[in-house]
Amino acid sequence: EIVLTQSPGTLSLSPGERATLSCRASQSVSSSYLAWYQQKPGQAPRLLIYGASSRATGIPDRFSGSGSGTDFTLTISRLEPEDFAVYYCQQYGSSPPWTFGQGTKLEIK
Amino acid sequence: EVQLVESGGGLVQPGGSLRLSCAASGFTFSSYSMNWVRQAPGKGLEWVSYISSSSSTIYYADSVKGRFTISRDNAKNSLYLQMNSLRDEDTAVYYCARDGYYYDSSGYHSKAFDIWGQGTMVTVSS
């Protein structure tokens, strides 16, 4: 089973600032099958990034993903008020189980 | 509008059973693999089960193997999760999620879980 470790656990920033979230895998993620999701309180997760760097439909271009192998990053270039939420990474490679990181809470400073 | 709507959650005693449903609309349900994902109160996301578009391939997380059964009815655009021998630790919001995909010159590629339902709460307690 691939274990995903996200850091930091909590990130405190102000609107307009740049956010950098990290996701590290215990072994290489095949074909860069790494996704990022955003979840707000009381809502379902929403897909932001798939294939490590491809934005999902309707996702603003301030969200970008990068990385390969075992190290991946989600960057939000200029934080908007609606971006404060919990973010999860997920690996969805060829074999289950498809695992999620423990989440990074992005909070307003 | 592409939509997934879960139902069937509720309060059940330990050892009991529950059947969750997920109704799909706005897309060709029979063309997509589907998943169940759960989230315990205040915790992170946990993948539970997967079923391919034709039901030929099914996977379970070790935590539910032998107790939960995933199934689908493509004629009814519906996904199901039969949960037996429920335990306290099964308490969670259960989401159904579509396995997105696309094709390019190099073939099939997954787009992860691109559509999610709003979730249904399952509480296991005496």
Coordinates of C-alpha atoms in Angstrom, one line a residue:
Chain A
E1 CA 0.0 0.0 0.0
I2 CA 1.3 3.4 -0.9
V3 CA 1.3 5.8 2.1
L4 CA 0.9 9.5 1.2
T5 CA 2.2 12.1 3.7
Q6 CA 1.1 15.7 3.3
S7 CA 2.8 18.7 4.8
P8 CA 2.3 21.0 6.5
G9 CA -0.7 19.8 8.5
T10 CA -2.0 23.4 8.8
L11 CA -1.0 26.4 6.7
S12 CA -1.9 29.9 7.8
L13 CA -1.8 32.5 5.0
S14 CA -3.6 35.7 4.0
P15 CA -5.6 36.3 0.8
G16 CA -3.3 37.2 -2.1
E17 CA -0.4 35.1 -0.8
R18 CA 1.0 32.1 -2.5
A19 CA 0.3 28.6 -1.0
T20 CA 2.6 25.6 -1.5
L21 CA 1.3 22.2 -0.3
S22 CA 3.4 19.0 -0.4
C23 CA 2.5 15.4 -0.8
R24 CA 5.2 12.7 -0.4
A25 CA 4.6 9.0 -1.4
S26 CA 6.2 6.0 0.3
Q27 CA 6.9 4.6 -3.2
S28 CA 6.8 5.8 -6.7
V29 CA 3.3 6.7 -8.0
S30 CA 2.8 5.0 -11.4
S31 CA 2.2 7.2 -14.4
S32 CA 2.0 10.3 -12.2
Y33 CA -1.5 9.1 -11.2
L34 CA -1.6 11.7 -8.4
A35 CA -4.7 13.9 -7.8
W36 CA -5.5 16.8 -5.5
Y37 CA -8.9 17.5 -4.0
Q38 CA -10.4 20.5 -2.2
Q39 CA -13.0 19.9 0.6
K40 CA -14.9 22.6 2.4
P41 CA -16.9 22.0 5.6
G42 CA -20.1 20.0 5.0
Q43 CA -19.3 19.5 1.3
A44 CA -18.0 16.6 -0.8
P45 CA -14.4 16.7 -2.1
R46 CA -13.9 18.4 -5.4
L47 CA -11.3 17.3 -7.9
L48 CA -8.7 20.0 -8.6
I49 CA -5.8 18.3 -10.3
Y50 CA -5.3 14.9 -11.9
G51 CA -2.2 13.3 -13.5
A52 CA -0.1 15.4 -11.1
S53 CA -0.4 18.5 -13.2
S54 CA -3.7 18.6 -15.2
R55 CA -6.4 20.9 -14.0
A56 CA -9.9 19.4 -13.8
T57 CA -12.8 21.0 -15.7
G58 CA -13.6 24.5 -14.4
I59 CA -10.7 24.8 -12.0
P60 CA -9.1 28.3 -12.0
D61 CA -5.6 28.6 -13.4
R62 CA -4.3 29.9 -10.0
F63 CA -4.2 26.2 -9.0
S64 CA -1.3 24.2 -10.4
G65 CA 0.2 20.8 -9.7
S66 CA 3.7 19.5 -10.2
G67 CA 6.0 16.6 -9.3
S68 CA 6.6 13.0 -10.2
G69 CA 7.8 9.8 -8.6
T70 CA 7.4 10.3 -4.9
D71 CA 7.2 14.1 -4.5
F72 CA 4.3 16.2 -5.5
T73 CA 3.2 19.8 -5.0
L74 CA 0.0 21.8 -5.2
T75 CA 0.5 25.5 -5.6
I76 CA -2.2 28.2 -5.3
S77 CA -0.6 31.3 -6.8
R78 CA -2.8 34.0 -5.2
L79 CA -5.2 32.9 -2.5
E80 CA -8.8 33.9 -2.9
P81 CA -11.1 33.9 0.2
E82 CA -12.9 30.8 -1.2
D83 CA -9.6 28.8 -1.3
F84 CA -9.4 28.3 2.4
A85 CA -10.3 24.7 2.9
V86 CA -8.8 21.2 3.4
Y87 CA -6.7 19.7 0.6
Y88 CA -6.1 16.0 0.0
C89 CA -3.7 14.3 -2.3
Q90 CA -4.6 10.8 -3.7
Q91 CA -2.7 8.2 -5.7
Y92 CA -4.9 6.2 -8.1
G93 CA -2.4 4.0 -9.8
S94 CA -2.9 0.7 -11.4
S95 CA -3.5 -1.4 -8.3
P96 CA -5.7 -0.8 -5.3
P97 CA -5.9 0.4 -2.6
W98 CA -6.1 3.9 -3.8
T99 CA -5.0 6.0 -0.9
F100 CA -5.4 9.6 0.3
G101 CA -3.0 11.8 2.3
Q102 CA -4.2 12.9 5.7
G103 CA -5.0 16.4 4.4
T104 CA -3.6 19.9 4.8
K105 CA -5.9 22.6 6.3
L106 CA -5.4 26.0 4.7
E107 CA -6.6 28.6 7.1
I108 CA -6.9 32.4 7.0
K109 CA -4.1 34.1 8.9
Chain B
E1 CA -26.2 18.3 -15.2
V2 CA -23.8 15.5 -14.2
Q3 CA -24.9 14.4 -10.7
L4 CA -24.6 11.6 -8.2
V5 CA -27.1 11.3 -5.3
E6 CA -26.5 8.9 -2.4
S7 CA -29.3 7.5 -0.2
G8 CA -29.8 4.8 2.4
G9 CA -27.7 6.0 5.3
G10 CA -29.0 6.0 8.8
L11 CA -28.5 4.7 12.4
V12 CA -27.8 0.9 12.7
Q13 CA -26.7 -1.2 15.6
P14 CA -23.3 -3.0 15.6
G15 CA -23.6 -6.2 13.7
G16 CA -26.4 -4.9 11.6
S17 CA -26.8 -4.3 7.8
L18 CA -27.5 -1.3 5.6
R19 CA -27.7 -0.9 1.8
L20 CA -26.5 2.4 0.3
S21 CA -27.6 3.5 -3.2
C22 CA -26.1 6.1 -5.6
A23 CA -28.3 7.4 -8.4
A24 CA -26.4 8.8 -11.4
S25 CA -27.7 11.3 -14.0
G26 CA -26.4 13.5 -16.7
F27 CA -23.8 11.1 -18.1
T28 CA -23.6 7.6 -19.6
F29 CA -23.4 5.7 -16.3
S30 CA -22.6 2.3 -18.0
S31 CA -19.4 3.8 -19.5
Y32 CA -17.7 4.6 -16.1
S33 CA -16.2 2.7 -13.3
M34 CA -17.4 3.8 -9.9
N35 CA -16.1 4.0 -6.3
W36 CA -17.3 4.3 -2.7
V37 CA -15.2 6.5 -0.4
R38 CA -15.9 7.2 3.2
Q39 CA -15.0 9.8 5.8
A40 CA -15.3 9.3 9.5
P41 CA -16.3 12.3 11.5
G42 CA -13.5 14.8 11.7
K43 CA -11.2 12.5 9.8
G44 CA -9.7 12.1 6.3
L45 CA -10.9 10.2 3.2
E46 CA -10.7 6.5 2.9
W47 CA -11.3 4.6 -0.4
V48 CA -13.7 1.7 0.2
S49 CA -14.5 -0.1 -3.0
Y50 CA -14.4 0.0 -6.8
I51 CA -16.5 -1.6 -9.5
S52 CA -15.7 -1.5 -13.2
S53 CA -18.3 -0.4 -15.8
S54 CA -19.4 -3.9 -16.6
S55 CA -19.0 -5.2 -13.0
S56 CA -16.3 -7.6 -14.2
T57 CA -13.7 -6.1 -11.8
I58 CA -14.3 -5.4 -8.2
Y59 CA -11.9 -4.3 -5.4
Y60 CA -12.3 -3.7 -1.7
A61 CA -10.3 -2.1 1.0
D62 CA -9.0 -4.6 3.5
S63 CA -11.0 -2.9 6.2
V64 CA -14.3 -3.9 4.6
K65 CA -13.4 -7.1 2.6
G66 CA -15.8 -9.9 3.4
R67 CA -18.4 -7.6 4.9
F68 CA -19.3 -5.1 2.2
T69 CA -20.5 -5.9 -1.4
I70 CA -20.4 -3.4 -4.2
S71 CA -22.8 -3.8 -7.2
R72 CA -24.4 -1.8 -9.9
D73 CA -27.4 -1.8 -12.2
N74 CA -26.6 0.0 -15.5
A75 CA -30.2 -0.2 -16.6
K76 CA -31.2 1.8 -13.6
N77 CA -28.1 4.1 -13.6
S78 CA -27.5 3.0 -10.0
L79 CA -24.6 2.0 -7.8
Y80 CA -25.0 0.1 -4.5
L81 CA -23.1 -0.8 -1.4
Q82 CA -24.4 -3.6 0.8
M83 CA -22.9 -3.3 4.2
N84 CA -23.1 -6.3 6.6
S85 CA -21.6 -7.0 10.1
L86 CA -21.3 -3.3 10.7
R87 CA -18.9 -2.0 13.3
D88 CA -18.5 1.2 15.2
E89 CA -15.5 2.1 13.1
D90 CA -17.7 2.0 9.9
T91 CA -19.4 5.2 11.1
A92 CA -18.8 7.8 8.4
V93 CA -20.2 9.8 5.5
Y94 CA -20.2 7.5 2.5
Y95 CA -19.6 9.1 -0.9
C96 CA -20.0 7.6 -4.4
A97 CA -17.5 8.9 -6.8
R98 CA -17.1 8.5 -10.6
D99 CA -13.8 7.2 -12.0
G100 CA -13.1 9.8 -14.8
Y101 CA -11.1 9.0 -17.9
Y102 CA -9.9 10.4 -21.2
Y103 CA -8.3 9.0 -24.3
D104 CA -5.4 10.5 -26.2
S105 CA -2.9 9.3 -28.8
S106 CA -1.3 7.0 -26.1
G107 CA -4.6 5.4 -25.1
Y108 CA -6.7 5.4 -21.9
H109 CA -5.9 7.6 -18.9
S110 CA -7.7 7.9 -15.6
K111 CA -8.8 11.3 -14.4
A112 CA -9.1 10.2 -10.8
F113 CA -12.5 10.7 -9.0
D114 CA -13.9 13.5 -11.0
I115 CA -17.5 13.6 -9.8
W116 CA -18.7 13.0 -6.2
G117 CA -22.1 12.8 -4.6
Q118 CA -23.1 14.8 -1.6
G119 CA -22.7 11.8 0.7
T120 CA -24.9 9.8 3.1
M121 CA -24.2 9.4 6.8
V122 CA -24.0 6.0 8.3
T123 CA -23.9 5.8 12.1
V124 CA -23.2 2.5 13.8
S125 CA -24.1 2.7 17.5
S126 CA -26.0 0.8 20.1

